[in-house]
Amino acid sequence: MAHHHHAHGHDEHRHEQGRHDHEHLDWAEMAPLLESQAELFTPLYEHALAWLAKEVTEPGLIVDAGSGPGVISGLFAETFPGARIVAVDGSEPLLERALARAERLGAGDRFATLTGDMPGVLAELDYPADLLWASRSIHHLGDQGAALAACVERLAPGGTLAVMEGGLPSRFLPRDIGFGRPGLKARIDAVEEDRFTRMREELPGSVAQVEDWPALLTAAGLHHTRSRTFLLDLPAPVPDRARAYVVESLTRTRDMLGEHLDPDDRAALDRLVDPDDPASVHHRPDVFVLAAHTVHAGVRPV
Ligand SMILES: C[S@@+](CC[C@H](N)C(=O)[O-])C[C@H]1O[C@@H](n2cnc3c(N)ncnc32)[C@H](O)[C@@H]1O
């Protein structure tokens, strides 16, 4: 998922001219999608949080850095009923959603938000964090090593930094879908990798980095680094909201990356997202969601 852009015809055009793609990332506009997606992925996050909870006991302050609409921040509030939570993000409208969610969960009194550009804004936190979580946000920052160092600086001694980065590309359909050349999603993933590379290259202050997250955490001064991958496994037949996610995801792929696929693959993708086609993901019985996200964690020495 990770890489949300909106589908505007002119974006594609600018892209071709090598302009700055990320300037058109409108996170607030992505809010409903980010939120429904995070809600669908809740079982995965719950497993990740249960894993963290085994080693992070009774944190006083949890910071969700790059929280977006705060679905995971809300899960932190539920998993750690004694903790205060601060959701940090560059997008004020997303943080408003995060706060509203915390209030719905009855955790509004121990929930706060901080708006600003990461990593600099982290310096504005009033207290050091016992647990600092950053899921799929560090990769939006030009210098990921410096961003991790800024996170570590905001950790209390003995505090844990956990970043969710990497994993596996998601799968939604069998390899052979009955038309087109089998293996369409693997070829889409290859195009997506290139788009991700361009996105990173165009970030302000972009620094090329070997994406060895445990090594990066160690370099940022953390000990006891460990990684674990969590699955979202929604087999067919999927509930409507999972199907809606697959429709949205493939429609975005078609609009954003379609031009980079060969004509046969583009035609197959067009069929898959066409609501009038009985073989589309709107109707097929074989749609599933299989996703894998990795969490890398480390502890600041006491
Ligand atoms: C892919 S979303 C991840 C949201 C959430 N953590 C999740 O896993 O569902 C990335 C988030 O990072 C935020 N973000 C990206 N670049 C940022 C920056 N430079 N400063 C602050 N927030 C940023 C975006 O507003 C967005 O909410």
mmCIF file of C-alpha atoms and ligand atoms in Angstrom:
data_model
loop_
_atom_site.group_PDB
_atom_site.id
_atom_site.type_symbol
_atom_site.label_atom_id
_atom_site.label_comp_id
_atom_site.label_asym_id
_atom_site.label_seq_id
_atom_site.Cartn_x
_atom_site.Cartn_y
_atom_site.Cartn_z
ATOM 1 C CA MET A 1 0.000 0.000 0.000
ATOM 2 C CA ALA A 2 2.216 2.398 1.462
ATOM 3 C CA HIS A 3 2.473 4.857 -1.236
ATOM 4 C CA HIS A 4 -0.608 6.874 -1.544
ATOM 5 C CA HIS A 5 -0.994 9.235 -4.328
ATOM 6 C CA HIS A 6 -4.075 10.512 -5.877
ATOM 7 C CA ALA A 7 -5.056 9.736 -9.332
ATOM 8 C CA HIS A 8 -5.146 12.875 -11.372
ATOM 9 C CA GLY A 9 -4.472 12.783 -15.057
ATOM 10 C CA HIS A 10 -2.215 15.810 -14.843
ATOM 11 C CA ASP A 11 -0.115 14.197 -12.128
ATOM 12 C CA GLU A 12 0.818 11.460 -14.505
ATOM 13 C CA HIS A 13 1.817 14.067 -16.997
ATOM 14 C CA ARG A 14 4.009 15.963 -14.546
ATOM 15 C CA HIS A 15 5.503 12.713 -13.523
ATOM 16 C CA GLU A 16 6.593 12.035 -17.053
ATOM 17 C CA GLN A 17 8.271 15.417 -17.098
ATOM 18 C CA GLY A 18 10.241 14.390 -14.034
ATOM 19 C CA ARG A 19 8.614 16.917 -11.743
ATOM 20 C CA HIS A 20 8.220 16.383 -8.060
ATOM 21 C CA ASP A 21 5.638 13.733 -7.614
ATOM 22 C CA HIS A 22 5.567 14.009 -3.824
ATOM 23 C CA GLU A 23 4.435 17.618 -4.001
ATOM 24 C CA HIS A 24 1.094 16.256 -5.100
ATOM 25 C CA LEU A 25 0.699 13.930 -2.142
ATOM 26 C CA ASP A 26 -2.352 15.265 -0.399
ATOM 27 C CA TRP A 27 -2.555 13.329 2.835
ATOM 28 C CA ALA A 28 -5.765 14.963 3.992
ATOM 29 C CA GLU A 29 -7.487 13.975 0.765
ATOM 30 C CA MET A 30 -6.328 10.414 1.429
ATOM 31 C CA ALA A 31 -7.962 10.410 4.863
ATOM 32 C CA PRO A 32 -10.956 8.126 4.205
ATOM 33 C CA LEU A 33 -8.760 5.660 2.334
ATOM 34 C CA LEU A 34 -5.982 5.696 4.959
ATOM 35 C CA GLU A 35 -8.554 5.210 7.683
ATOM 36 C CA SER A 36 -10.561 2.390 6.092
ATOM 37 C CA GLN A 37 -7.339 0.665 5.113
ATOM 38 C CA ALA A 38 -5.913 0.871 8.621
ATOM 39 C CA GLU A 39 -9.207 -0.417 10.010
ATOM 40 C CA LEU A 40 -9.048 -3.417 7.677
ATOM 41 C CA PHE A 41 -5.471 -4.061 8.827
ATOM 42 C CA THR A 42 -6.421 -3.912 12.520
ATOM 43 C CA PRO A 43 -5.847 -7.655 13.164
ATOM 44 C CA LEU A 44 -2.290 -7.281 11.869
ATOM 45 C CA TYR A 45 -1.620 -4.234 14.063
ATOM 46 C CA GLU A 46 -3.106 -5.982 17.081
ATOM 47 C CA HIS A 47 -0.627 -8.818 16.670
ATOM 48 C CA ALA A 48 2.239 -6.356 16.317
ATOM 49 C CA LEU A 49 1.149 -4.443 19.417
ATOM 50 C CA ALA A 50 0.734 -7.648 21.429
ATOM 51 C CA TRP A 51 4.312 -8.534 20.457
ATOM 52 C CA LEU A 52 5.547 -5.120 21.632
ATOM 53 C CA ALA A 53 3.487 -5.340 24.824
ATOM 54 C CA LYS A 54 5.438 -8.426 25.853
ATOM 55 C CA GLU A 55 8.545 -6.295 26.305
ATOM 56 C CA VAL A 56 7.277 -2.791 26.812
ATOM 57 C CA THR A 57 5.622 -2.874 30.191
ATOM 58 C CA GLU A 58 3.445 -0.039 31.418
ATOM 59 C CA PRO A 59 4.709 2.734 29.157
ATOM 60 C CA GLY A 60 3.809 6.193 30.477
ATOM 61 C CA LEU A 61 4.030 7.973 27.133
ATOM 62 C CA ILE A 62 3.558 6.483 23.674
ATOM 63 C CA VAL A 63 4.265 8.572 20.568
ATOM 64 C CA ASP A 64 2.800 7.570 17.186
ATOM 65 C CA ALA A 65 5.048 9.408 14.700
ATOM 66 C CA GLY A 66 3.343 9.873 11.336
ATOM 67 C CA SER A 67 0.097 8.584 12.789
ATOM 68 C CA GLY A 68 -2.149 9.611 9.922
ATOM 69 C CA PRO A 69 -5.807 9.295 10.988
ATOM 70 C CA GLY A 70 -4.750 7.519 14.170
ATOM 71 C CA VAL A 71 -6.252 4.067 13.828
ATOM 72 C CA ILE A 72 -3.093 2.553 15.304
ATOM 73 C CA SER A 73 -2.866 5.340 17.913
ATOM 74 C CA GLY A 74 -6.318 4.219 19.057
ATOM 75 C CA LEU A 75 -5.148 0.613 19.265
ATOM 76 C CA PHE A 76 -2.240 1.776 21.440
ATOM 77 C CA ALA A 77 -4.731 3.515 23.735
ATOM 78 C CA GLU A 78 -6.659 0.232 24.036
ATOM 79 C CA THR A 79 -3.595 -1.998 24.449
ATOM 80 C CA PHE A 80 -1.996 0.273 27.047
ATOM 81 C CA PRO A 81 -4.842 1.682 29.175
ATOM 82 C CA GLY A 82 -2.384 3.378 31.544
ATOM 83 C CA ALA A 83 -0.506 5.287 28.846
ATOM 84 C CA ARG A 84 -0.800 8.776 27.428
ATOM 85 C CA ILE A 85 -0.678 8.835 23.637
ATOM 86 C CA VAL A 86 0.622 11.617 21.398
ATOM 87 C CA ALA A 87 -0.140 11.336 17.674
ATOM 88 C CA VAL A 88 2.299 13.343 15.518
ATOM 89 C CA ASP A 89 1.711 14.131 11.853
ATOM 90 C CA GLY A 90 2.221 16.820 9.234
ATOM 91 C CA SER A 91 -1.472 16.843 8.391
ATOM 92 C CA GLU A 92 -3.813 18.641 10.768
ATOM 93 C CA PRO A 93 -7.020 17.167 9.254
ATOM 94 C CA LEU A 94 -5.684 13.652 9.810
ATOM 95 C CA LEU A 95 -4.839 14.466 13.429
ATOM 96 C CA GLU A 96 -8.370 15.798 13.949
ATOM 97 C CA ARG A 97 -9.622 12.371 12.916
ATOM 98 C CA ALA A 98 -7.153 10.736 15.293
ATOM 99 C CA LEU A 99 -8.411 12.814 18.216
ATOM 100 C CA ALA A 100 -12.076 12.160 17.332
ATOM 101 C CA ARG A 101 -11.315 8.428 17.247
ATOM 102 C CA ALA A 102 -9.595 8.544 20.649
ATOM 103 C CA GLU A 103 -12.634 10.345 22.051
ATOM 104 C CA ARG A 104 -14.977 7.695 20.621
ATOM 105 C CA LEU A 105 -12.798 5.084 22.355
ATOM 106 C CA GLY A 106 -13.140 6.939 25.655
ATOM 107 C CA ALA A 107 -9.433 7.808 25.678
ATOM 108 C CA GLY A 108 -9.744 11.498 24.789
ATOM 109 C CA ASP A 109 -8.438 12.600 28.190
ATOM 110 C CA ARG A 110 -5.090 10.853 27.688
ATOM 111 C CA PHE A 111 -4.681 11.620 24.005
ATOM 112 C CA ALA A 112 -2.935 14.594 22.398
ATOM 113 C CA THR A 113 -1.798 15.571 18.932
ATOM 114 C CA LEU A 114 1.233 17.434 17.623
ATOM 115 C CA THR A 115 1.216 18.903 14.116
ATOM 116 C CA GLY A 116 4.387 19.596 12.193
ATOM 117 C CA ASP A 117 7.059 18.417 9.870
ATOM 118 C CA MET A 118 9.021 15.360 10.941
ATOM 119 C CA PRO A 119 11.608 14.770 12.104
ATOM 120 C CA GLY A 120 12.048 18.354 13.426
ATOM 121 C CA VAL A 121 8.667 18.547 15.145
ATOM 122 C CA LEU A 122 9.604 15.653 17.450
ATOM 123 C CA ALA A 123 11.794 18.117 19.383
ATOM 124 C CA GLU A 124 8.567 19.825 20.478
ATOM 125 C CA LEU A 125 7.413 16.810 22.503
ATOM 126 C CA ASP A 126 7.242 17.813 26.163
ATOM 127 C CA TYR A 127 8.367 14.477 27.560
ATOM 128 C CA PRO A 128 10.543 11.604 26.354
ATOM 129 C CA ALA A 129 8.620 8.613 25.040
ATOM 130 C CA ASP A 130 8.679 5.143 26.537
ATOM 131 C CA LEU A 131 7.484 3.772 23.210
ATOM 132 C CA LEU A 132 7.855 5.577 19.902
ATOM 133 C CA TRP A 133 6.073 3.960 16.963
ATOM 134 C CA ALA A 134 6.471 4.991 13.320
ATOM 135 C CA SER A 135 4.594 2.910 10.780
ATOM 136 C CA ARG A 136 5.286 3.567 7.140
ATOM 137 C CA SER A 137 6.187 7.165 7.866
ATOM 138 C CA ILE A 138 10.003 7.115 8.052
ATOM 139 C CA HIS A 139 10.210 6.221 4.348
ATOM 140 C CA HIS A 140 8.561 9.570 3.535
ATOM 141 C CA LEU A 141 11.511 11.449 5.063
ATOM 142 C CA GLY A 142 14.553 12.317 2.953
ATOM 143 C CA ASP A 143 17.224 11.242 5.442
ATOM 144 C CA GLN A 144 15.920 8.092 7.127
ATOM 145 C CA GLY A 145 19.034 7.675 9.279
ATOM 146 C CA ALA A 146 18.725 11.223 10.612
ATOM 147 C CA ALA A 147 14.998 10.665 11.186
ATOM 148 C CA LEU A 148 15.704 7.564 13.266
ATOM 149 C CA ALA A 149 18.337 9.475 15.258
ATOM 150 C CA ALA A 150 15.743 12.200 15.958
ATOM 151 C CA CYS A 151 13.310 9.527 17.161
ATOM 152 C CA VAL A 152 15.947 7.993 19.443
ATOM 153 C CA GLU A 153 16.665 11.416 20.901
ATOM 154 C CA ARG A 154 13.035 11.629 22.029
ATOM 155 C CA LEU A 155 13.145 8.229 23.763
ATOM 156 C CA ALA A 156 13.438 7.853 27.514
ATOM 157 C CA PRO A 157 16.373 5.673 28.634
ATOM 158 C CA GLY A 158 15.129 2.092 28.302
ATOM 159 C CA GLY A 159 12.465 3.285 25.850
ATOM 160 C CA THR A 160 11.605 1.360 22.682
ATOM 161 C CA LEU A 161 11.536 2.582 19.097
ATOM 162 C CA ALA A 162 9.450 0.439 16.728
ATOM 163 C CA VAL A 163 9.257 1.162 13.001
ATOM 164 C CA MET A 164 6.998 -0.663 10.589
ATOM 165 C CA GLU A 165 8.819 -0.707 7.264
ATOM 166 C CA GLY A 166 9.090 -3.321 4.544
ATOM 167 C CA GLY A 167 7.513 -6.747 4.384
ATOM 168 C CA LEU A 168 6.060 -8.258 1.239
ATOM 169 C CA PRO A 169 3.945 -6.889 -1.604
ATOM 170 C CA SER A 170 0.291 -7.756 -1.044
ATOM 171 C CA ARG A 171 -1.577 -10.387 -3.031
ATOM 172 C CA PHE A 172 -5.270 -10.169 -3.910
ATOM 173 C CA LEU A 173 -5.823 -12.784 -6.614
ATOM 174 C CA PRO A 174 -4.565 -16.133 -7.866
ATOM 175 C CA ARG A 175 -1.506 -16.044 -10.132
ATOM 176 C CA ASP A 176 -3.705 -17.028 -13.100
ATOM 177 C CA ILE A 177 -6.927 -14.998 -13.151
ATOM 178 C CA GLY A 178 -8.324 -16.542 -16.329
ATOM 179 C CA PHE A 179 -7.306 -13.809 -18.753
ATOM 180 C CA GLY A 180 -4.117 -11.950 -19.616
ATOM 181 C CA ARG A 181 -0.628 -13.185 -18.813
ATOM 182 C CA PRO A 182 -0.383 -14.910 -15.398
ATOM 183 C CA GLY A 183 1.630 -13.079 -12.731
ATOM 184 C CA LEU A 184 0.141 -9.604 -13.291
ATOM 185 C CA LYS A 185 0.584 -8.510 -9.672
ATOM 186 C CA ALA A 186 4.285 -9.384 -9.644
ATOM 187 C CA ARG A 187 4.777 -7.113 -12.677
ATOM 188 C CA ILE A 188 2.725 -4.357 -11.030
ATOM 189 C CA ASP A 189 4.944 -4.721 -7.956
ATOM 190 C CA ALA A 190 8.063 -4.195 -10.087
ATOM 191 C CA VAL A 191 6.613 -0.945 -11.458
ATOM 192 C CA GLU A 192 5.626 0.079 -7.938
ATOM 193 C CA GLU A 193 9.202 -0.465 -6.703
ATOM 194 C CA ASP A 194 10.447 1.984 -9.333
ATOM 195 C CA ARG A 195 7.801 4.519 -8.398
ATOM 196 C CA PHE A 196 8.820 4.192 -4.752
ATOM 197 C CA THR A 197 12.459 4.747 -5.704
ATOM 198 C CA ARG A 198 11.531 7.917 -7.627
ATOM 199 C CA MET A 199 9.363 9.088 -4.717
ATOM 200 C CA ARG A 200 12.337 8.730 -2.362
ATOM 201 C CA GLU A 201 14.808 10.363 -4.763
ATOM 202 C CA GLU A 202 12.548 13.395 -5.068
ATOM 203 C CA LEU A 203 12.129 13.953 -1.314
ATOM 204 C CA PRO A 204 13.829 17.073 0.070
ATOM 205 C CA GLY A 205 17.282 16.159 1.388
ATOM 206 C CA SER A 206 16.996 12.663 -0.036
ATOM 207 C CA VAL A 207 19.801 10.365 1.118
ATOM 208 C CA ALA A 208 20.399 6.972 -0.496
ATOM 209 C CA GLN A 209 20.407 4.316 2.187
ATOM 210 C CA VAL A 210 20.734 0.551 2.416
ATOM 211 C CA GLU A 211 17.325 -0.314 3.840
ATOM 212 C CA ASP A 212 18.735 -2.582 6.534
ATOM 213 C CA TRP A 213 16.426 -1.450 9.317
ATOM 214 C CA PRO A 214 18.058 -3.393 12.177
ATOM 215 C CA ALA A 215 21.441 -1.927 11.162
ATOM 216 C CA LEU A 216 19.922 1.556 10.930
ATOM 217 C CA LEU A 217 18.410 1.184 14.413
ATOM 218 C CA THR A 218 21.763 0.040 15.752
ATOM 219 C CA ALA A 219 23.519 2.962 14.056
ATOM 220 C CA ALA A 220 20.990 5.292 15.729
ATOM 221 C CA GLY A 221 22.221 3.993 19.103
ATOM 222 C CA LEU A 222 19.671 1.291 19.940
ATOM 223 C CA HIS A 223 20.335 -2.097 21.483
ATOM 224 C CA HIS A 224 18.440 -5.349 21.452
ATOM 225 C CA THR A 225 17.200 -4.831 17.881
ATOM 226 C CA ARG A 226 14.744 -7.377 16.557
ATOM 227 C CA SER A 227 12.340 -7.727 13.634
ATOM 228 C CA ARG A 228 9.135 -9.589 13.146
ATOM 229 C CA THR A 229 6.642 -9.794 10.323
ATOM 230 C CA PHE A 230 2.891 -9.801 10.804
ATOM 231 C CA LEU A 231 0.320 -11.069 8.346
ATOM 232 C CA LEU A 232 -3.081 -9.912 7.314
ATOM 233 C CA ASP A 233 -4.679 -13.081 5.992
ATOM 234 C CA LEU A 234 -8.232 -12.584 4.740
ATOM 235 C CA PRO A 235 -9.003 -15.621 2.590
ATOM 236 C CA ALA A 236 -11.770 -15.747 -0.026
ATOM 237 C CA PRO A 237 -14.651 -15.160 0.232
ATOM 238 C CA VAL A 238 -13.809 -11.738 1.660
ATOM 239 C CA PRO A 239 -16.195 -9.363 3.437
ATOM 240 C CA ASP A 240 -17.336 -6.269 1.524
ATOM 241 C CA ARG A 241 -14.856 -3.900 3.163
ATOM 242 C CA ALA A 242 -11.921 -6.101 2.139
ATOM 243 C CA ARG A 243 -13.274 -6.220 -1.409
ATOM 244 C CA ALA A 244 -13.645 -2.432 -1.368
ATOM 245 C CA TYR A 245 -9.991 -2.128 -0.342
ATOM 246 C CA VAL A 246 -8.884 -4.363 -3.230
ATOM 247 C CA VAL A 247 -11.022 -2.357 -5.677
ATOM 248 C CA GLU A 248 -9.534 0.921 -4.415
ATOM 249 C CA SER A 249 -6.017 -0.392 -4.385
ATOM 250 C CA LEU A 250 -6.106 -1.776 -7.942
ATOM 251 C CA THR A 251 -7.976 1.268 -9.258
ATOM 252 C CA ARG A 252 -5.253 3.508 -7.837
ATOM 253 C CA THR A 253 -2.620 1.275 -9.392
ATOM 254 C CA ARG A 254 -4.340 1.487 -12.779
ATOM 255 C CA ASP A 255 -4.625 5.295 -12.577
ATOM 256 C CA MET A 256 -1.123 5.918 -11.246
ATOM 257 C CA LEU A 257 1.004 3.239 -12.828
ATOM 258 C CA GLY A 258 -1.055 1.937 -15.738
ATOM 259 C CA GLU A 259 1.049 3.780 -18.284
ATOM 260 C CA HIS A 260 4.135 1.854 -17.096
ATOM 261 C CA LEU A 261 2.543 -1.546 -17.763
ATOM 262 C CA ASP A 262 2.588 -3.215 -21.147
ATOM 263 C CA PRO A 263 -0.689 -2.987 -23.129
ATOM 264 C CA ASP A 264 -1.808 -6.543 -22.319
ATOM 265 C CA ASP A 265 -1.321 -6.029 -18.596
ATOM 266 C CA ARG A 266 -3.057 -2.656 -18.775
ATOM 267 C CA ALA A 267 -6.021 -4.289 -20.511
ATOM 268 C CA ALA A 268 -6.171 -7.023 -17.849
ATOM 269 C CA LEU A 269 -6.048 -4.415 -15.081
ATOM 270 C CA ASP A 270 -8.801 -2.404 -16.792
ATOM 271 C CA ARG A 271 -10.996 -5.505 -16.766
ATOM 272 C CA LEU A 272 -10.196 -6.176 -13.103
ATOM 273 C CA VAL A 273 -11.422 -2.743 -11.987
ATOM 274 C CA ASP A 274 -14.405 -2.433 -14.370
ATOM 275 C CA PRO A 275 -17.593 -2.759 -12.291
ATOM 276 C CA ASP A 276 -19.511 -3.895 -15.391
ATOM 277 C CA ASP A 277 -17.165 -6.820 -15.993
ATOM 278 C CA PRO A 278 -18.267 -9.986 -14.160
ATOM 279 C CA ALA A 279 -14.594 -11.043 -13.952
ATOM 280 C CA SER A 280 -13.606 -7.821 -12.154
ATOM 281 C CA VAL A 281 -12.611 -7.668 -8.491
ATOM 282 C CA HIS A 282 -16.033 -6.095 -7.870
ATOM 283 C CA HIS A 283 -17.607 -9.506 -8.471
ATOM 284 C CA ARG A 284 -15.042 -12.338 -8.554
ATOM 285 C CA PRO A 285 -15.376 -14.949 -5.815
ATOM 286 C CA ASP A 286 -11.599 -15.563 -5.607
ATOM 287 C CA VAL A 287 -10.538 -12.137 -4.239
ATOM 288 C CA PHE A 288 -8.465 -12.357 -1.040
ATOM 289 C CA VAL A 289 -6.103 -10.128 0.939
ATOM 290 C CA LEU A 290 -2.698 -11.427 1.969
ATOM 291 C CA ALA A 291 -0.321 -8.762 3.306
ATOM 292 C CA ALA A 292 2.885 -8.903 5.347
ATOM 293 C CA HIS A 293 4.355 -5.942 7.241
ATOM 294 C CA THR A 294 7.584 -6.028 9.228
ATOM 295 C CA VAL A 295 8.205 -4.259 12.538
ATOM 296 C CA HIS A 296 11.791 -3.480 13.572
ATOM 297 C CA ALA A 297 12.335 -2.549 17.201
ATOM 298 C CA GLY A 298 15.214 -1.550 19.448
ATOM 299 C CA VAL A 299 15.788 -0.220 22.958
ATOM 300 C CA ARG A 300 17.611 2.933 24.047
ATOM 301 C CA PRO A 301 20.301 1.955 26.551
ATOM 302 C CA VAL A 302 19.627 3.046 30.127
HETATM 303 C C1 LIG B 1 1.612 6.006 4.786
HETATM 304 S S1 LIG B 1 0.911 7.082 5.968
HETATM 305 C C2 LIG B 1 1.010 6.053 7.416
HETATM 306 C C3 LIG B 1 -0.081 6.330 8.407
HETATM 307 C C4 LIG B 1 -0.103 5.369 9.617
HETATM 308 N N1 LIG B 1 1.123 5.433 10.373
HETATM 309 C C5 LIG B 1 -0.363 3.959 9.170
HETATM 310 O O1 LIG B 1 0.556 3.135 9.235
HETATM 311 O O2 LIG B 1 -1.492 3.656 8.756
HETATM 312 C C6 LIG B 1 2.236 8.259 6.195
HETATM 313 C C7 LIG B 1 1.893 9.394 7.151
HETATM 314 O O3 LIG B 1 3.074 10.159 7.373
HETATM 315 C C8 LIG B 1 2.757 11.536 7.344
HETATM 316 N N2 LIG B 1 3.945 12.243 6.877
HETATM 317 C C9 LIG B 1 4.610 12.056 5.716
HETATM 318 N N3 LIG B 1 5.666 12.865 5.647
HETATM 319 C C10 LIG B 1 5.668 13.598 6.796
HETATM 320 C C11 LIG B 1 6.514 14.616 7.319
HETATM 321 N N4 LIG B 1 7.573 15.062 6.650
HETATM 322 N N5 LIG B 1 6.209 15.143 8.526
HETATM 323 C C12 LIG B 1 5.137 14.710 9.228
HETATM 324 N N6 LIG B 1 4.312 13.737 8.782
HETATM 325 C C13 LIG B 1 4.564 13.206 7.584
HETATM 326 C C14 LIG B 1 1.585 11.659 6.399
HETATM 327 O O4 LIG B 1 0.806 12.826 6.699
HETATM 328 C C15 LIG B 1 0.836 10.355 6.641
HETATM 329 O O5 LIG B 1 -0.158 10.523 7.611
#
